[in-house]
Short mmCIF file of C-alpha atoms and ligand atoms in Angstrom, two decimals:
data_model
loop_
_atom_site.label_atom_id
_atom_site.label_comp_id
_atom_site.label_asym_id
_atom_site.label_seq_id
_atom_site.Cartn_x
_atom_site.Cartn_y
_atom_site.Cartn_z
CA MET A 1 3.63 17.05 23.96
CA SER A 2 6.27 16.38 21.35
CA GLU A 3 6.95 18.73 18.48
CA THR A 4 5.97 15.93 16.10
CA LEU A 5 2.45 15.92 17.51
CA VAL A 6 2.16 19.69 17.05
CA ASP A 7 3.32 19.37 13.44
CA ILE A 8 0.90 16.55 12.76
CA GLU A 9 -2.03 18.56 14.10
CA SER A 10 -1.22 21.44 11.79
CA ILE A 11 -0.85 19.02 8.88
CA ARG A 12 -4.15 17.32 9.72
CA ALA A 13 -5.91 20.68 9.86
CA GLN A 14 -5.12 21.11 6.17
CA PHE A 15 -7.23 18.06 5.21
CA PRO A 16 -10.95 18.90 5.48
CA ILE A 17 -12.07 15.28 5.04
CA LEU A 18 -10.29 14.26 8.23
CA GLN A 19 -12.92 16.25 10.16
CA ARG A 20 -15.74 13.97 9.08
CA GLU A 21 -17.21 10.97 10.81
CA VAL A 22 -17.90 7.57 9.31
CA ASN A 23 -20.54 5.39 10.94
CA GLY A 24 -20.64 7.80 13.87
CA LYS A 25 -16.90 7.51 14.51
CA PRO A 26 -14.07 9.89 13.57
CA LEU A 27 -12.66 8.84 10.22
CA ILE A 28 -9.32 7.04 10.36
CA TYR A 29 -8.05 6.86 6.83
CA PHE A 30 -5.50 4.12 6.20
CA ASP A 31 -6.22 3.55 2.50
CA ASN A 32 -3.56 5.94 1.25
CA GLY A 33 -2.01 3.30 -1.01
CA ALA A 34 -5.21 3.38 -3.06
CA THR A 35 -5.49 7.16 -3.00
CA SER A 36 -4.44 9.79 -0.50
CA GLN A 37 -6.65 12.55 0.84
CA LYS A 38 -6.27 16.06 -0.54
CA PRO A 39 -5.19 19.15 1.38
CA GLN A 40 -7.20 22.36 1.15
CA SER A 41 -4.46 23.93 -0.99
CA VAL A 42 -4.99 21.31 -3.72
CA ILE A 43 -8.77 21.71 -3.56
CA ASN A 44 -8.35 25.51 -3.70
CA ALA A 45 -6.01 25.33 -6.70
CA ILE A 46 -8.56 23.26 -8.64
CA ASN A 47 -11.44 25.56 -7.60
CA HIS A 48 -9.41 28.63 -8.50
CA TYR A 49 -8.82 27.32 -11.98
CA TYR A 50 -12.55 26.66 -12.55
CA GLU A 51 -13.64 29.91 -10.89
CA TYR A 52 -11.13 32.29 -12.51
CA GLU A 53 -9.15 30.73 -15.34
CA ASN A 54 -11.27 28.00 -16.90
CA SER A 55 -10.38 27.89 -20.55
CA ASN A 56 -8.73 25.53 -22.99
CA ILE A 57 -4.94 25.67 -23.10
CA HIS A 58 -2.32 26.07 -25.83
CA ARG A 59 -4.57 27.47 -28.53
CA GLY A 60 -6.14 30.66 -27.29
CA VAL A 61 -4.90 34.23 -27.61
CA HIS A 62 -7.34 35.50 -25.02
CA THR A 63 -6.34 36.19 -21.44
CA LEU A 64 -8.06 33.23 -19.81
CA SER A 65 -6.45 30.76 -22.19
CA GLN A 66 -3.05 32.31 -21.67
CA GLU A 67 -3.42 32.25 -17.90
CA ALA A 68 -4.59 28.63 -17.92
CA THR A 69 -1.76 27.66 -20.29
CA SER A 70 0.89 29.26 -18.16
CA ALA A 71 -0.56 27.75 -14.94
CA TYR A 72 -0.53 24.29 -16.56
CA GLU A 73 2.92 24.65 -18.11
CA GLU A 74 4.37 25.97 -14.83
CA VAL A 75 3.43 22.62 -13.33
CA ARG A 76 5.50 20.82 -15.96
CA LYS A 77 8.52 22.82 -14.78
CA LYS A 78 7.62 22.10 -11.19
CA VAL A 79 7.50 18.36 -11.89
CA GLN A 80 10.82 18.60 -13.74
CA LYS A 81 12.41 20.14 -10.67
CA PHE A 82 10.61 17.75 -8.32
CA ILE A 83 12.11 14.65 -9.93
CA ASN A 84 15.23 16.42 -11.25
CA ALA A 85 14.64 15.72 -14.94
CA GLU A 86 17.08 17.37 -17.29
CA HIS A 87 14.41 18.99 -19.50
CA ASP A 88 10.82 20.05 -18.91
CA HIS A 89 9.78 18.46 -22.22
CA GLU A 90 10.73 15.08 -20.75
CA ILE A 91 7.66 15.44 -18.52
CA ILE A 92 4.59 14.02 -20.26
CA PHE A 93 1.24 14.48 -18.55
CA THR A 94 -0.83 11.32 -18.57
CA SER A 95 -4.01 10.08 -16.93
CA GLY A 96 -1.92 8.30 -14.28
CA THR A 97 0.56 5.48 -13.75
CA THR A 98 -1.54 3.07 -15.80
CA GLY A 99 -1.76 5.60 -18.62
CA GLY A 100 2.02 6.11 -18.58
CA ILE A 101 2.84 2.41 -18.71
CA ASN A 102 0.38 1.81 -21.54
CA LEU A 103 1.87 4.74 -23.45
CA VAL A 104 5.37 3.26 -23.19
CA ALA A 105 4.17 -0.28 -23.95
CA SER A 106 2.47 1.00 -27.11
CA SER A 107 4.79 3.70 -28.42
CA PHE A 108 8.15 2.37 -27.26
CA GLY A 109 7.36 -1.33 -27.04
CA GLU A 110 5.64 -1.55 -30.40
CA ASN A 111 8.80 -0.52 -32.22
CA LEU A 112 11.27 -2.33 -30.02
CA ILE A 113 9.81 -5.75 -29.38
CA ARG A 114 10.01 -8.51 -31.97
CA LYS A 115 8.97 -12.17 -32.05
CA GLY A 116 10.93 -14.21 -29.50
CA ASP A 117 12.10 -11.16 -27.49
CA GLU A 118 11.75 -11.05 -23.72
CA ILE A 119 10.34 -8.42 -21.38
CA LEU A 120 11.34 -8.74 -17.75
CA ILE A 121 9.10 -7.72 -14.84
CA THR A 122 8.90 -8.90 -11.22
CA ALA A 123 6.51 -11.09 -9.26
CA MET A 124 5.38 -8.14 -7.14
CA GLU A 125 4.08 -5.91 -9.94
CA HIS A 126 0.71 -4.19 -9.87
CA HIS A 127 -1.59 -5.44 -12.65
CA SER A 128 -0.88 -2.11 -14.39
CA ASN A 129 2.71 -3.19 -14.81
CA ILE A 130 1.85 -6.72 -15.94
CA VAL A 131 -1.09 -6.57 -18.33
CA PRO A 132 0.21 -3.91 -20.80
CA TRP A 133 3.40 -5.98 -21.24
CA GLN A 134 1.43 -9.20 -21.55
CA MET A 135 -0.71 -7.58 -24.26
CA LEU A 136 2.42 -6.39 -26.05
CA CYS A 137 3.95 -9.88 -25.83
CA GLU A 138 0.76 -11.37 -27.27
CA ARG A 139 0.79 -8.92 -30.16
CA LYS A 140 4.45 -9.59 -30.93
CA GLY A 141 4.94 -13.24 -30.03
CA ALA A 142 7.36 -12.16 -27.29
CA HIS A 143 7.78 -13.64 -23.79
CA LEU A 144 7.15 -12.18 -20.36
CA LYS A 145 9.77 -13.23 -17.79
CA VAL A 146 9.26 -12.74 -14.07
CA VAL A 147 11.82 -12.17 -11.30
CA PRO A 148 10.69 -14.27 -8.31
CA ILE A 149 10.24 -13.05 -4.73
CA SER A 150 11.18 -14.59 -1.40
CA LYS A 151 8.90 -15.41 1.56
CA GLU A 152 9.80 -12.01 2.98
CA GLY A 153 8.64 -10.32 -0.20
CA GLU A 154 12.08 -9.35 -1.48
CA LEU A 155 13.29 -9.72 -5.04
CA ASP A 156 15.84 -12.41 -5.79
CA LEU A 157 18.62 -10.32 -7.34
CA GLU A 158 20.71 -13.30 -8.40
CA GLU A 159 17.75 -14.58 -10.32
CA TYR A 160 17.24 -11.08 -11.74
CA GLU A 161 20.74 -11.13 -13.21
CA ARG A 162 20.29 -14.69 -14.42
CA LEU A 163 17.03 -13.84 -16.19
CA ILE A 164 18.61 -11.00 -18.15
CA GLY A 165 19.74 -12.60 -21.38
CA PRO A 166 20.50 -11.72 -24.98
CA LYS A 167 16.77 -11.63 -25.79
CA THR A 168 15.83 -9.23 -22.96
CA GLU A 169 14.76 -5.99 -24.61
CA LEU A 170 13.01 -4.17 -21.81
CA ILE A 171 12.71 -4.26 -18.02
CA SER A 172 9.82 -2.80 -16.01
CA LEU A 173 10.07 -2.67 -12.22
CA VAL A 174 8.02 -1.42 -9.33
CA HIS A 175 9.90 0.99 -7.05
CA VAL A 176 7.76 0.32 -3.97
CA SER A 177 5.32 -2.61 -3.85
CA ASN A 178 1.73 -1.60 -3.07
CA SER A 179 0.81 -4.92 -1.47
CA LEU A 180 4.05 -5.77 0.37
CA GLY A 181 5.61 -2.38 1.04
CA THR A 182 8.99 -3.60 -0.24
CA ILE A 183 11.32 -0.86 -1.44
CA ASN A 184 13.27 -2.37 -4.30
CA PRO A 185 16.97 -1.59 -4.93
CA ILE A 186 16.10 0.01 -8.25
CA LYS A 187 19.35 1.96 -8.68
CA LYS A 188 21.32 -1.28 -8.53
CA MET A 189 18.83 -3.02 -10.82
CA ILE A 190 18.94 -0.20 -13.37
CA ASP A 191 22.76 -0.32 -13.39
CA ILE A 192 22.68 -4.08 -13.97
CA ALA A 193 20.23 -3.63 -16.87
CA HIS A 194 22.20 -0.77 -18.40
CA ALA A 195 25.38 -2.84 -18.36
CA GLN A 196 23.54 -4.88 -21.02
CA ASN A 197 22.05 -1.78 -22.71
CA ILE A 198 18.53 -2.67 -21.66
CA PRO A 199 16.10 0.20 -21.02
CA VAL A 200 14.24 0.28 -17.71
CA LEU A 201 10.83 1.66 -16.76
CA ILE A 202 10.15 2.31 -13.08
CA ASP A 203 6.61 2.22 -11.69
CA GLY A 204 6.85 4.87 -8.99
CA ALA A 205 3.14 4.97 -8.05
CA GLN A 206 3.85 4.03 -4.42
CA ALA A 207 7.26 5.65 -4.15
CA ILE A 208 6.85 9.27 -5.16
CA HIS A 209 5.06 10.33 -1.94
CA HIS A 210 7.40 8.35 0.33
CA THR A 211 10.82 9.18 -0.98
CA PRO A 212 12.54 11.83 -3.11
CA VAL A 213 13.09 10.69 -6.69
CA ASP A 214 15.99 11.89 -8.82
CA VAL A 215 15.58 10.47 -12.29
CA GLN A 216 19.02 11.61 -13.43
CA GLU A 217 20.73 9.96 -10.50
CA LEU A 218 18.68 6.79 -10.98
CA ASP A 219 19.37 7.00 -14.70
CA CYS A 220 16.05 5.25 -15.36
CA ASP A 221 14.76 5.49 -18.91
CA PHE A 222 11.14 5.99 -17.88
CA TYR A 223 9.54 6.78 -14.53
CA VAL A 224 5.75 6.89 -14.04
CA PHE A 225 3.48 8.01 -11.21
CA SER A 226 -0.05 9.25 -10.40
CA ALA A 227 -0.96 12.54 -8.75
CA HIS A 228 -3.75 11.08 -6.66
CA LYS A 229 -1.47 9.00 -4.45
CA MET A 230 0.66 12.05 -3.62
CA TYR A 231 -2.09 14.33 -2.24
CA GLY A 232 -3.14 15.47 -5.73
CA PRO A 233 -6.27 14.86 -7.80
CA THR A 234 -7.30 11.75 -9.70
CA GLY A 235 -7.07 11.44 -13.48
CA VAL A 236 -3.62 12.96 -13.92
CA GLY A 237 -0.11 11.56 -13.73
CA VAL A 238 3.35 11.84 -15.14
CA LEU A 239 5.50 9.90 -17.53
CA TYR A 240 9.13 10.93 -17.39
CA GLY A 241 11.20 9.68 -20.31
CA LYS A 242 14.69 10.40 -21.53
CA GLU A 243 14.56 12.94 -24.33
CA GLU A 244 16.29 10.78 -26.94
CA LEU A 245 13.94 7.85 -26.31
CA LEU A 246 10.80 10.01 -26.37
CA ASN A 247 11.96 11.69 -29.57
CA ASP A 248 12.34 8.32 -31.28
CA MET A 249 8.94 7.07 -30.18
CA ALA A 250 5.83 7.27 -32.34
CA PRO A 251 2.87 9.22 -30.91
CA TYR A 252 0.53 7.22 -28.66
CA GLN A 253 -2.76 8.80 -29.69
CA GLY A 254 -3.65 11.11 -32.56
CA GLY A 255 -5.69 14.29 -32.20
CA GLY A 256 -5.48 17.95 -31.36
CA ASP A 257 -2.37 19.46 -29.77
CA MET A 258 -0.06 16.62 -30.83
CA ILE A 259 0.26 18.02 -34.35
CA LYS A 260 2.19 20.80 -36.07
CA ASN A 261 0.40 20.55 -39.39
CA VAL A 262 -2.39 18.37 -40.77
CA THR A 263 -3.38 17.69 -44.36
CA PHE A 264 -5.33 14.71 -45.64
CA GLU A 265 -2.11 13.41 -47.14
CA LYS A 266 0.18 13.75 -44.12
CA THR A 267 0.43 15.02 -40.56
CA ILE A 268 3.55 16.55 -39.07
CA TYR A 269 3.67 15.71 -35.39
CA ASN A 270 4.36 18.23 -32.67
CA ASP A 271 7.56 18.33 -30.63
CA LEU A 272 7.94 16.97 -27.11
CA PRO A 273 6.07 16.95 -24.84
CA HIS A 274 2.95 17.74 -26.90
CA LYS A 275 3.54 14.84 -29.29
CA PHE A 276 2.26 12.57 -26.50
CA GLU A 277 -0.55 14.77 -25.25
CA ALA A 278 -3.37 14.48 -27.77
CA GLY A 279 -6.64 16.23 -26.95
CA THR A 280 -7.67 18.51 -24.12
CA PRO A 281 -5.85 17.32 -21.03
CA ASN A 282 -6.96 17.29 -17.41
CA ILE A 283 -6.06 20.95 -16.94
CA ALA A 284 -7.51 21.33 -13.46
CA GLY A 285 -5.85 18.05 -12.48
CA GLY A 286 -2.47 19.25 -13.68
CA ILE A 287 -2.85 22.45 -11.69
CA GLY A 288 -3.87 20.37 -8.66
CA LEU A 289 -0.75 18.25 -9.11
CA GLY A 290 1.33 21.44 -8.89
CA ALA A 291 -0.33 22.29 -5.57
CA ALA A 292 0.31 18.72 -4.35
CA ILE A 293 4.02 19.11 -5.07
CA ASP A 294 3.99 22.40 -3.15
CA PHE A 295 2.32 20.60 -0.26
CA ILE A 296 4.96 17.84 -0.18
CA ASN A 297 7.75 20.41 -0.44
CA SER A 298 6.23 22.43 2.40
CA ILE A 299 6.53 19.41 4.67
CA GLY A 300 9.75 17.96 3.28
CA TYR A 301 10.72 14.37 2.65
CA ASP A 302 12.86 14.17 5.81
CA PHE A 303 9.76 14.51 7.93
CA ILE A 304 7.60 12.33 5.66
CA ILE A 305 10.10 9.46 5.68
CA GLN A 306 10.73 9.63 9.41
CA HIS A 307 7.04 9.93 10.31
CA GLU A 308 5.80 7.13 8.05
CA ALA A 309 8.63 4.83 9.17
CA GLU A 310 7.69 5.51 12.78
CA LEU A 311 4.03 4.67 12.11
CA SER A 312 5.05 1.52 10.28
CA ARG A 313 7.35 0.42 13.12
CA PHE A 314 4.68 1.15 15.71
CA ALA A 315 2.00 -0.70 13.76
CA THR A 316 4.29 -3.70 13.24
CA SER A 317 5.26 -3.86 16.91
CA GLN A 318 1.62 -3.62 18.07
CA LEU A 319 0.12 -6.01 15.54
CA ARG A 320 2.88 -8.57 15.96
CA ASP A 321 1.48 -9.56 19.36
CA ILE A 322 -1.96 -10.42 17.99
CA LYS A 323 -2.41 -14.18 17.87
CA GLY A 324 -3.28 -15.54 14.44
CA LEU A 325 -2.09 -12.42 12.61
CA ARG A 326 0.43 -13.03 9.85
CA PHE A 327 2.22 -10.24 8.03
CA ILE A 328 2.45 -10.52 4.27
CA GLY A 329 5.61 -8.67 3.32
CA THR A 330 8.42 -8.45 5.83
CA ALA A 331 11.24 -7.12 3.68
CA LYS A 332 14.10 -5.28 5.36
CA GLU A 333 13.52 -2.14 3.30
CA ARG A 334 9.84 -1.22 3.52
CA ALA A 335 7.70 1.85 2.96
CA GLY A 336 4.87 2.96 5.26
CA LEU A 337 2.37 0.16 5.07
CA VAL A 338 1.45 -3.08 6.79
CA SER A 339 -0.30 -5.92 5.01
CA PHE A 340 -1.60 -8.92 6.94
CA VAL A 341 -4.07 -11.79 7.20
CA LEU A 342 -5.98 -13.08 10.22
CA ASP A 343 -6.29 -16.82 10.72
CA GLY A 344 -9.74 -18.05 9.72
CA ILE A 345 -11.14 -14.57 9.01
CA HIS A 346 -11.61 -13.38 5.44
CA PRO A 347 -10.00 -9.97 4.74
CA TYR A 348 -13.35 -8.73 3.40
CA ASP A 349 -15.09 -9.41 6.74
CA THR A 350 -12.27 -7.69 8.59
CA GLY A 351 -12.62 -4.65 6.33
CA VAL A 352 -16.39 -4.44 6.85
CA ILE A 353 -16.11 -4.54 10.64
CA LEU A 354 -13.27 -2.02 10.69
CA ASP A 355 -15.40 0.30 8.54
CA LYS A 356 -18.12 0.20 11.19
CA LEU A 357 -15.49 1.58 13.57
CA GLY A 358 -14.61 4.42 11.19
CA LEU A 359 -11.43 2.75 9.96
CA ALA A 360 -10.85 2.82 6.18
CA LEU A 361 -8.49 0.01 5.14
CA ARG A 362 -8.11 -1.76 1.84
CA THR A 363 -8.83 -5.46 1.71
CA GLY A 364 -8.38 -7.83 -1.20
CA HIS A 365 -5.69 -8.56 -3.73
CA HIS A 366 -4.64 -4.91 -4.22
CA CYS A 367 -4.37 -5.49 -8.00
CA THR A 368 -1.48 -7.86 -7.36
CA GLN A 369 -3.14 -11.26 -7.76
CA PRO A 370 0.17 -13.06 -8.47
CA VAL A 371 1.47 -11.87 -5.08
CA MET A 372 -1.62 -13.33 -3.38
CA THR A 373 -1.17 -16.59 -5.28
CA PHE A 374 2.47 -16.75 -4.15
CA PHE A 375 1.53 -16.28 -0.48
CA GLU A 376 -1.50 -18.59 -0.88
CA VAL A 377 -3.98 -16.05 0.51
CA PRO A 378 -7.22 -14.75 -1.06
CA GLY A 379 -6.20 -11.23 -0.18
CA THR A 380 -4.79 -9.19 2.69
CA VAL A 381 -5.82 -6.35 4.94
CA ARG A 382 -3.65 -3.34 4.22
CA ALA A 383 -3.07 -0.21 6.26
CA SER A 384 -1.04 2.28 4.26
CA PHE A 385 0.09 5.44 5.98
CA ALA A 386 0.27 9.07 4.97
CA VAL A 387 1.79 12.11 6.57
CA TYR A 388 -1.45 12.97 8.44
CA ASN A 389 -1.81 9.62 10.22
CA THR A 390 -0.97 9.29 13.89
CA LYS A 391 0.09 6.65 16.40
CA GLN A 392 -3.24 7.12 18.16
CA GLU A 393 -4.98 6.08 14.96
CA VAL A 394 -2.73 3.02 14.71
CA ALA A 395 -3.67 2.16 18.30
CA ARG A 396 -7.35 2.36 17.24
CA LEU A 397 -6.61 -0.06 14.43
CA VAL A 398 -5.07 -2.52 16.89
CA GLU A 399 -8.20 -2.26 19.09
CA GLY A 400 -10.31 -2.75 15.96
CA ILE A 401 -8.47 -5.94 15.02
CA ASP A 402 -8.98 -7.18 18.54
CA ARG A 403 -12.71 -6.54 18.15
CA VAL A 404 -12.77 -8.38 14.81
CA LYS A 405 -11.09 -11.37 16.42
CA ARG A 406 -13.55 -11.44 19.30
CA MET A 407 -16.49 -11.38 16.89
CA PHE A 408 -15.28 -14.49 15.05
N1 PMP B 501 1.39 0.63 -9.76
C1 PMP B 501 1.32 0.57 -8.43
C2 PMP B 501 2.47 0.04 -7.65
C3 PMP B 501 0.17 1.01 -7.78
O1 PMP B 501 0.08 0.94 -6.45
C4 PMP B 501 -0.91 1.51 -8.54
C5 PMP B 501 -2.20 1.97 -7.88
N2 PMP B 501 -2.67 1.13 -6.88
C6 PMP B 501 -0.77 1.56 -9.93
C7 PMP B 501 0.40 1.12 -10.50
C8 PMP B 501 -1.86 2.10 -10.81
O2 PMP B 501 -2.05 3.45 -10.55
P1 PMP B 501 -3.26 4.25 -11.23
O3 PMP B 501 -4.49 3.46 -10.92
O4 PMP B 501 -3.23 5.59 -10.55
O5 PMP B 501 -2.98 4.33 -12.68
#
């Protein structure tokens, strides 16, 4: 057997959940775009914290608090290295991608955006990268502009340049689309925006586990992602921001840890990163995120990229032959997922039948309703791949789709 297969087996062995059965069948988990499974090392790191170090961070002189603080703060440095940020205080821990975008929309957007200004997003954004900007626009009397997509699910870059005008104050773009798989040319788009001095936020929720991210090379102003889509726990994520922008921003929430001094007359806010981290954070989650980064590093992006591309190619070539199956999202540059509809069969029904066969796929609008409206479908069936998926599992999906078709 090939070396790849050997590697995959040792990777799979690290994920306890992959041993279980669903509806009497071995679990095949293709819902990684929603959340990935967690390796034993991540579960162990979280357990270890609760079993040996559990304590609140940053304020205790006792041993447990110091150990927990240093474990948590080590992760900040690990994230800094992982995305090549210049400073560790440019790494703000959040509750996830959604939390990061809302933080920027409130703290950065509130100051920046005035009546009549424009915020530019794209037609393939997740609701998390639409609604916070819409809310900001409503508060300020500003306008949300949208870069259109093609039938293939690619951004129209000419239109992107055309839409950037003197009133554009902020641009927020998805790196990899969760419903189409499109990998956007964000470096080029950031350069175009910066030529007009417009700051850019990148939603990296679907990118960070597929491709290495270098925020200094990208020169993005903000980059956000969630731990739970990159083999880490839920409820924790990262906002990277350039130091000078973060320093100029007002705090997002008030409370403990984000202060230096409080009197009833005035509060002096804490320095970065704590200024944006009010209250007790998800300490165990942060520590789990550190273990998730170790897991990704132990495998390496070369393997991840090659393996997921191979699964995607295999799935596309196998599914293409199924009559009545239409892919939604056929961009040239795509990450490891396939999204499709079956003629005359609702995605929900497809999902229910596949579940009976042990196959976990996401069906619906994937929090991208405007994408579904554009393609005139109620939703799609999405298989999104992770490093532990195999071609054999993809073959089972193809058999499953065949079964669905025969039942209708
Ligand atoms: N953006 C994209 C592209 C996503 O795929 C997701 C999650 N599906 C989000 C944002 C929101 O992530 P979270 O729910 O972890 O905040």
